[in-house]
Short mmCIF file of C-alpha atoms in Angstrom, two decimals:
data_model
loop_
_atom_site.label_atom_id
_atom_site.label_comp_id
_atom_site.label_asym_id
_atom_site.label_seq_id
_atom_site.Cartn_x
_atom_site.Cartn_y
_atom_site.Cartn_z
CA MET A 263 73.23 83.61 245.42
CA PRO A 264 76.17 84.67 243.21
CA ALA A 265 79.63 83.92 244.54
CA ARG A 266 81.38 86.77 246.36
CA CYS A 267 84.49 87.80 244.49
CA ARG A 268 87.76 88.10 246.35
CA LEU A 269 88.57 91.42 244.77
CA CYS A 270 85.43 93.00 246.18
CA THR A 271 86.35 92.05 249.72
CA SER A 272 90.01 93.01 249.39
CA ALA A 273 90.97 96.20 251.23
CA THR A 274 93.80 96.85 248.77
CA ALA A 275 91.92 96.36 245.51
CA SER A 276 91.05 99.56 243.69
CA ARG A 277 87.42 100.54 243.34
CA ARG A 278 87.64 100.26 239.56
CA THR A 279 89.12 96.77 239.83
CA ARG A 280 86.40 95.64 242.25
CA TRP A 281 83.65 96.95 239.99
CA ARG A 282 85.22 95.31 236.94
CA ALA A 283 85.33 92.02 238.85
CA ALA A 284 81.75 92.54 239.93
CA SER A 285 80.56 92.89 236.36
CA ARG A 286 82.27 89.61 235.50
CA ALA A 287 81.29 87.64 238.58
CA GLY A 288 77.99 89.26 239.46
CA CYS A 289 79.30 90.16 242.91
CA GLU A 290 76.32 91.14 245.01
CA ARG A 291 78.22 93.32 247.48
CA THR A 292 79.96 95.56 244.94
CA GLY A 293 76.80 95.76 242.87
CA ARG A 294 75.02 97.02 245.96
CA HIS A 295 77.75 99.64 246.43
CA GLN A 296 77.15 100.87 242.87
CA GLU A 297 73.43 101.11 243.44
CA GLN A 298 73.88 102.96 246.73
CA GLY A 299 76.42 105.30 245.16
CA SER A 300 73.93 106.32 242.47
CA ARG A 301 71.32 107.13 245.11
CA MET A 302 73.66 108.89 247.54
CA THR A 303 75.06 111.57 245.30
CA ARG A 304 75.04 114.93 247.09
CA ILE A 305 78.02 115.59 249.36
CA GLY A 306 78.80 118.69 251.38
CA PHE A 307 82.54 118.96 251.97
CA VAL A 308 84.03 121.32 254.54
CA GLY A 309 87.80 121.83 254.84
CA LEU A 310 89.65 122.34 251.55
CA GLY A 311 93.20 122.22 252.85
CA ALA A 312 96.19 120.40 251.42
CA MET A 313 94.38 117.07 251.75
CA GLY A 314 90.75 118.15 251.68
CA LEU A 315 90.95 119.90 248.31
CA PRO A 316 92.13 116.88 246.31
CA MET A 317 89.76 114.62 248.25
CA ALA A 318 86.77 116.77 247.28
CA GLY A 319 88.01 116.80 243.69
CA ASN A 320 88.26 113.01 243.66
CA LEU A 321 84.67 112.71 244.84
CA ALA A 322 83.50 115.01 242.04
CA ARG A 323 85.45 113.04 239.45
CA ARG A 324 83.79 109.84 240.69
CA GLY A 325 80.38 111.29 239.87
CA PHE A 326 79.25 112.62 243.22
CA GLU A 327 77.61 116.04 243.37
CA VAL A 328 80.03 117.95 245.61
CA ARG A 329 79.62 121.37 247.18
CA GLY A 330 82.73 122.42 249.07
CA PHE A 331 83.44 125.15 251.55
CA ASP A 332 86.57 126.61 253.07
CA MET A 333 87.16 129.94 254.76
CA ARG A 334 89.79 130.77 252.13
CA PRO A 335 88.38 132.02 248.82
CA ALA A 336 91.44 130.66 246.97
CA ALA A 337 90.61 127.14 248.14
CA ARG A 338 87.04 127.46 246.90
CA GLU A 339 88.29 128.76 243.56
CA ALA A 340 90.67 125.82 243.24
CA LEU A 341 87.83 123.38 243.91
CA ALA A 342 85.63 125.06 241.31
CA ALA A 343 88.45 124.70 238.79
CA SER A 344 88.37 120.93 239.38
CA GLY A 345 84.73 120.80 238.33
CA ALA A 346 83.09 120.60 241.77
CA GLY A 347 80.58 123.03 243.21
CA THR A 348 81.36 125.52 245.94
CA ALA A 349 79.43 127.21 248.71
CA GLU A 350 79.85 130.52 250.54
CA THR A 351 79.22 129.00 253.96
CA ALA A 352 79.44 125.60 255.63
CA THR A 353 75.66 125.63 256.02
CA ASP A 354 75.18 126.18 252.30
CA ALA A 355 77.56 123.30 251.55
CA ALA A 356 75.49 121.02 253.78
CA ARG A 357 72.05 122.11 252.61
CA ASP A 358 69.97 119.08 251.57
CA ALA A 359 73.09 116.92 251.29
CA ASP A 360 73.06 113.17 251.76
CA VAL A 361 76.54 113.28 253.30
CA LEU A 362 78.53 115.96 255.09
CA LEU A 363 82.26 115.23 255.11
CA LEU A 364 84.46 117.25 257.45
CA MET A 365 88.20 117.42 256.74
CA VAL A 366 88.88 120.14 259.30
CA VAL A 367 91.74 120.63 261.75
CA ASN A 368 90.29 119.15 264.92
CA ALA A 369 87.19 118.15 266.88
CA ASP A 370 86.50 121.73 267.99
CA GLN A 371 86.26 122.87 264.38
CA ALA A 372 84.03 119.91 263.55
CA ARG A 373 81.68 120.84 266.39
CA GLU A 374 81.64 124.47 265.31
CA VAL A 375 80.74 123.54 261.74
CA LEU A 376 78.04 121.10 262.78
CA PHE A 377 76.35 123.02 265.57
CA ALA A 378 77.44 126.66 265.75
CA SER A 379 77.17 127.26 261.99
CA GLY A 380 73.96 125.24 261.63
CA ALA A 381 75.35 122.84 259.02
CA LEU A 382 73.90 119.80 260.77
CA ASP A 383 70.37 121.17 260.65
CA ALA A 384 70.76 121.96 256.94
CA LEU A 385 71.37 118.30 256.06
CA LYS A 386 68.70 115.87 254.98
CA PRO A 387 67.02 114.24 258.01
CA ASP A 388 68.58 110.84 257.17
CA ALA A 389 72.00 112.16 256.17
CA THR A 390 75.37 110.85 257.35
CA VAL A 391 78.15 112.95 258.88
CA ILE A 392 81.71 111.77 258.22
CA VAL A 393 84.45 113.27 260.37
CA MET A 394 87.90 112.57 258.94
CA ALA A 395 89.85 114.97 261.13
CA THR A 396 92.27 113.59 263.71
CA CYS A 397 90.25 113.84 266.95
CA PRO A 398 90.60 112.57 270.49
CA PRO A 399 88.58 109.34 270.80
CA LYS A 400 86.32 110.78 273.48
CA ALA A 401 85.59 113.85 271.36
CA ALA A 402 84.69 111.65 268.37
CA ALA A 403 82.32 109.61 270.52
CA THR A 404 80.68 112.78 271.87
CA LEU A 405 80.23 114.20 268.38
CA ALA A 406 78.61 110.93 267.30
CA ARG A 407 76.21 111.00 270.24
CA ASP A 408 75.12 114.57 269.50
CA VAL A 409 74.75 113.98 265.76
CA GLU A 410 72.81 110.75 266.23
CA ALA A 411 70.46 112.53 268.64
CA THR A 412 69.12 114.42 265.60
CA GLY A 413 68.38 111.16 263.76
CA ARG A 414 71.38 111.37 261.47
CA ALA A 415 74.20 108.81 261.21
CA PHE A 416 77.84 109.39 262.10
CA LEU A 417 81.06 107.88 260.79
CA ASP A 418 84.32 108.31 262.73
CA ALA A 419 86.78 107.92 259.84
CA PRO A 420 90.27 109.41 260.22
CA VAL A 421 92.72 108.91 257.38
CA SER A 422 96.38 108.22 256.79
CA GLY A 423 98.42 108.70 253.64
CA GLY A 424 99.15 112.40 253.62
CA VAL A 425 98.84 114.80 250.71
CA ALA A 426 100.18 112.28 248.20
CA GLY A 427 97.57 109.70 249.21
CA ALA A 428 94.81 112.31 249.09
CA LYS A 429 95.76 113.40 245.58
CA ALA A 430 96.01 109.84 244.28
CA GLY A 431 92.80 108.67 245.97
CA GLU A 432 94.87 106.09 247.83
CA LEU A 433 94.24 106.99 251.47
CA THR A 434 93.98 104.49 254.28
CA ILE A 435 90.66 105.04 256.05
CA MET A 436 89.97 103.78 259.57
CA ALA A 437 86.19 103.83 259.88
CA ALA A 438 84.14 103.19 263.00
CA ALA A 439 80.34 103.07 262.86
CA PRO A 440 77.53 100.52 262.97
CA THR A 441 77.96 98.05 260.13
CA ALA A 442 74.85 99.24 258.29
CA VAL A 443 76.14 102.81 258.28
CA PHE A 444 79.58 101.72 257.09
CA GLU A 445 78.13 99.65 254.23
CA ARG A 446 75.84 102.49 253.15
CA ILE A 447 78.66 105.01 253.05
CA ARG A 448 81.25 102.69 251.48
CA PRO A 449 80.97 104.15 247.93
CA VAL A 450 82.10 107.53 249.28
CA LEU A 451 85.08 105.97 251.06
CA ASP A 452 86.01 103.98 247.95
CA ALA A 453 86.36 107.25 246.03
CA LEU A 454 88.93 108.49 248.54
CA GLY A 455 91.06 105.49 249.47
CA THR A 456 92.29 102.05 248.49
CA LYS A 457 92.59 100.64 252.01
CA ILE A 458 89.21 100.91 253.71
CA PHE A 459 88.94 99.31 257.14
CA HIS A 460 85.88 98.91 259.33
CA VAL A 461 87.68 99.00 262.68
CA GLY A 462 84.69 98.87 265.01
CA GLU A 463 81.04 99.61 265.67
CA GLN A 464 81.58 102.53 268.03
CA ALA A 465 82.63 106.07 267.22
CA GLY A 466 85.98 106.75 268.84
CA GLN A 467 87.51 103.45 267.76
CA GLY A 468 88.63 104.96 264.46
CA ALA A 469 90.11 107.91 266.34
CA THR A 470 91.91 105.51 268.69
CA LEU A 471 93.50 103.64 265.80
CA LYS A 472 94.59 106.94 264.23
CA ALA A 473 96.17 107.87 267.58
CA VAL A 474 98.08 104.57 267.52
CA ASN A 475 99.26 105.38 264.00
CA GLN A 476 100.38 108.87 265.02
CA LEU A 477 102.12 107.52 268.11
CA LEU A 478 104.35 105.38 265.91
CA CYS A 479 104.88 108.11 263.32
CA GLY A 480 105.82 110.75 265.87
CA VAL A 481 108.15 108.48 267.81
CA HIS A 482 109.80 107.26 264.58
CA ILE A 483 110.50 110.83 263.44
CA ALA A 484 111.84 111.85 266.85
CA VAL A 485 114.08 108.81 267.26
CA ALA A 486 115.44 109.24 263.73
CA ALA A 487 116.34 112.82 264.61
CA GLU A 488 118.00 111.58 267.80
CA ALA A 489 120.09 109.11 265.83
CA PHE A 490 121.19 111.77 263.33
CA SER A 491 122.12 114.09 266.18
CA LEU A 492 124.33 111.43 267.76
CA ALA A 493 126.07 110.74 264.45
CA ARG A 494 126.56 114.44 263.79
CA LYS A 495 128.11 114.91 267.24
CA ALA A 496 130.61 112.20 266.33
CA GLY A 497 131.45 114.01 263.09
CA ILE A 498 129.91 111.42 260.77
CA ASP A 499 128.48 112.63 257.46
CA GLY A 500 124.70 112.52 257.65
CA ARG A 501 124.42 111.34 254.05
CA VAL A 502 126.46 108.27 254.93
CA VAL A 503 124.33 107.67 258.02
CA LEU A 504 121.14 107.88 255.95
CA GLU A 505 122.41 105.54 253.23
CA ILE A 506 123.50 102.89 255.73
CA LEU A 507 120.48 103.04 258.02
CA SER A 508 117.94 103.17 255.18
CA GLY A 509 119.12 99.75 254.03
CA SER A 510 119.54 98.18 257.44
CA ALA A 511 117.31 96.58 260.04
CA ALA A 512 117.08 100.02 261.70
CA SER A 513 115.18 101.46 258.75
CA SER A 514 111.58 102.65 258.83
CA TRP A 515 109.28 104.43 256.39
CA MET A 516 109.66 107.62 258.43
CA LEU A 517 113.46 107.40 258.38
CA ARG A 518 113.50 107.00 254.60
CA ASP A 519 110.98 109.80 254.09
CA ARG A 520 112.09 112.36 256.72
CA GLY A 521 115.77 111.47 256.86
CA PRO A 522 116.76 113.31 253.66
CA ARG A 523 114.92 116.41 254.85
CA MET A 524 116.71 116.28 258.21
CA LEU A 525 119.90 116.91 256.24
CA GLU A 526 118.43 120.08 254.70
CA ASP A 527 118.27 123.48 256.38
CA GLU A 528 114.96 124.61 254.86
CA PRO A 529 113.15 121.61 253.37
CA PRO A 530 109.69 122.02 251.86
CA VAL A 531 106.92 121.46 254.39
CA SER A 532 105.19 118.12 254.02
CA SER A 533 103.73 118.09 257.53
CA ALA A 534 104.47 120.77 260.11
CA VAL A 535 106.06 120.36 263.53
CA ASP A 536 102.89 121.73 265.13
CA ILE A 537 100.84 118.91 263.60
CA PHE A 538 102.73 116.45 265.76
CA VAL A 539 102.48 118.71 268.78
CA LYS A 540 98.70 118.38 268.32
CA ASP A 541 98.58 114.72 267.32
CA LEU A 542 100.88 113.48 270.05
CA GLY A 543 98.76 115.47 272.48
CA ILE A 544 95.78 113.43 271.25
CA VAL A 545 97.82 110.26 271.69
CA LEU A 546 98.57 111.14 275.31
CA GLU A 547 94.94 112.05 275.94
CA ALA A 548 93.88 108.65 274.59
CA GLY A 549 96.43 107.04 276.90
CA ARG A 550 95.00 108.84 279.92
CA GLU A 551 91.47 107.76 279.00
CA GLN A 552 92.57 104.12 278.77
CA ARG A 553 94.99 104.32 281.75
CA VAL A 554 97.86 103.33 279.45
CA ALA A 555 101.41 104.54 280.07
CA LEU A 556 102.99 106.09 276.94
CA PRO A 557 106.47 107.25 278.00
CA LEU A 558 107.99 107.24 274.50
CA ALA A 559 105.10 109.24 273.04
CA SER A 560 105.47 111.73 275.88
CA ALA A 561 109.19 112.16 275.28
CA ALA A 562 108.64 112.61 271.54
CA GLN A 563 106.01 115.27 272.13
CA GLN A 564 108.42 117.18 274.36
CA MET A 565 110.90 117.38 271.50
CA PHE A 566 108.26 118.61 269.07
CA LEU A 567 107.12 121.12 271.69
CA ALA A 568 110.70 122.31 272.07
CA SER A 569 110.92 122.82 268.31
CA SER A 570 107.65 124.74 268.26
CA GLY A 571 108.77 126.84 271.22
CA ARG A 572 111.93 127.78 269.32
CA GLY A 573 109.79 129.19 266.51
CA ASP A 574 109.90 126.16 264.22
CA GLY A 575 106.27 125.13 264.57
CA ALA A 576 105.42 125.88 260.95
CA LYS A 577 108.53 124.15 259.59
CA ASP A 578 108.60 120.60 258.25
CA ASP A 579 108.31 118.07 261.08
CA SER A 580 111.71 116.65 260.13
CA GLN A 581 113.16 119.81 261.66
CA VAL A 582 112.56 118.43 265.14
CA VAL A 583 116.20 117.44 264.59
CA ARG A 584 117.09 121.07 265.36
CA SER A 585 115.97 120.64 268.96
CA TYR A 586 118.27 117.67 269.33
CA ASP A 587 121.13 119.65 267.82
CA VAL A 588 120.55 122.52 270.23
CA LEU A 589 120.35 120.10 273.13
CA ASN A 590 123.58 118.39 272.10
CA GLY A 591 125.50 121.47 270.99
CA ASN A 592 125.70 120.42 267.35
CA PRO A 593 126.41 123.18 264.82
CA ARG A 594 123.95 123.68 261.98
CA GLN A 595 125.08 124.67 258.52
CA GLY A 596 123.58 127.37 256.34
CA SER A 597 120.42 129.16 257.44
CA GLY A 598 119.03 126.33 259.56
CA SER A 599 120.59 127.44 262.82
#
């Protein structure tokens, strides 16, 4: 048997690099991925939002036959401009597809697409459903059970990396499914991300890991806002605070990314406050299911809820800092009062 190349098994190696290594070393695993990818070509894609649209485009550019659907005609037009096919309904997108990929808002939307719209029945009998939305673990497991009852496979595969990662095809994908299903669907995942992890055999395990990720992200944003609010109360220039903390042991990716926007009154929206209201709610639900206390996640969600309640739900999530400023009596400059 040919030797297995290290690049093929590396989660961080690009798909192109792995395939190039495979051609040199005769790597059986990557060669099998290529063969499977050529057979499994038709993908229905539902949810052409800020992340879904570039993801569907990346699949089309990698040679998959993609038919995408979104309720917004402008999103379908944008996908068509990238060279992919479009559909007028979710059912039409799924018709006779090998794979149905859902990049929708939540588990309720995924269930509506699959069952209420009839998309699941339109798939090939041996098709695979991939749900990449952030879902509660229990909801992901229930979706898997109901999909598998029809004879089709299910992959619980939430993602991390945001819009930038989606556009670059460099998402982190946390996939949970039986190993055979994961291996069969791997070519699709390779077209979307550079860090592909098989986190478990059971649907819901991917959703749990995404909840862990969002717990840390939400708490990091909230605690950064808390730190800025304390410094502002003491009259310290926020730009100085950011420069010092970004290069210290207190730094985090979220501080470096959100910190500059916390100093702006109306920053562009990268991820909305209401996203973390939702995601931290999923985190707390996962904690209840596992009987795990999550006091910091709970406190962070309260601050995001306060921001949403003040009318800032659609603003950039960095603007949770406004709730701290209101709580602490800090003045805001410009229009961001």
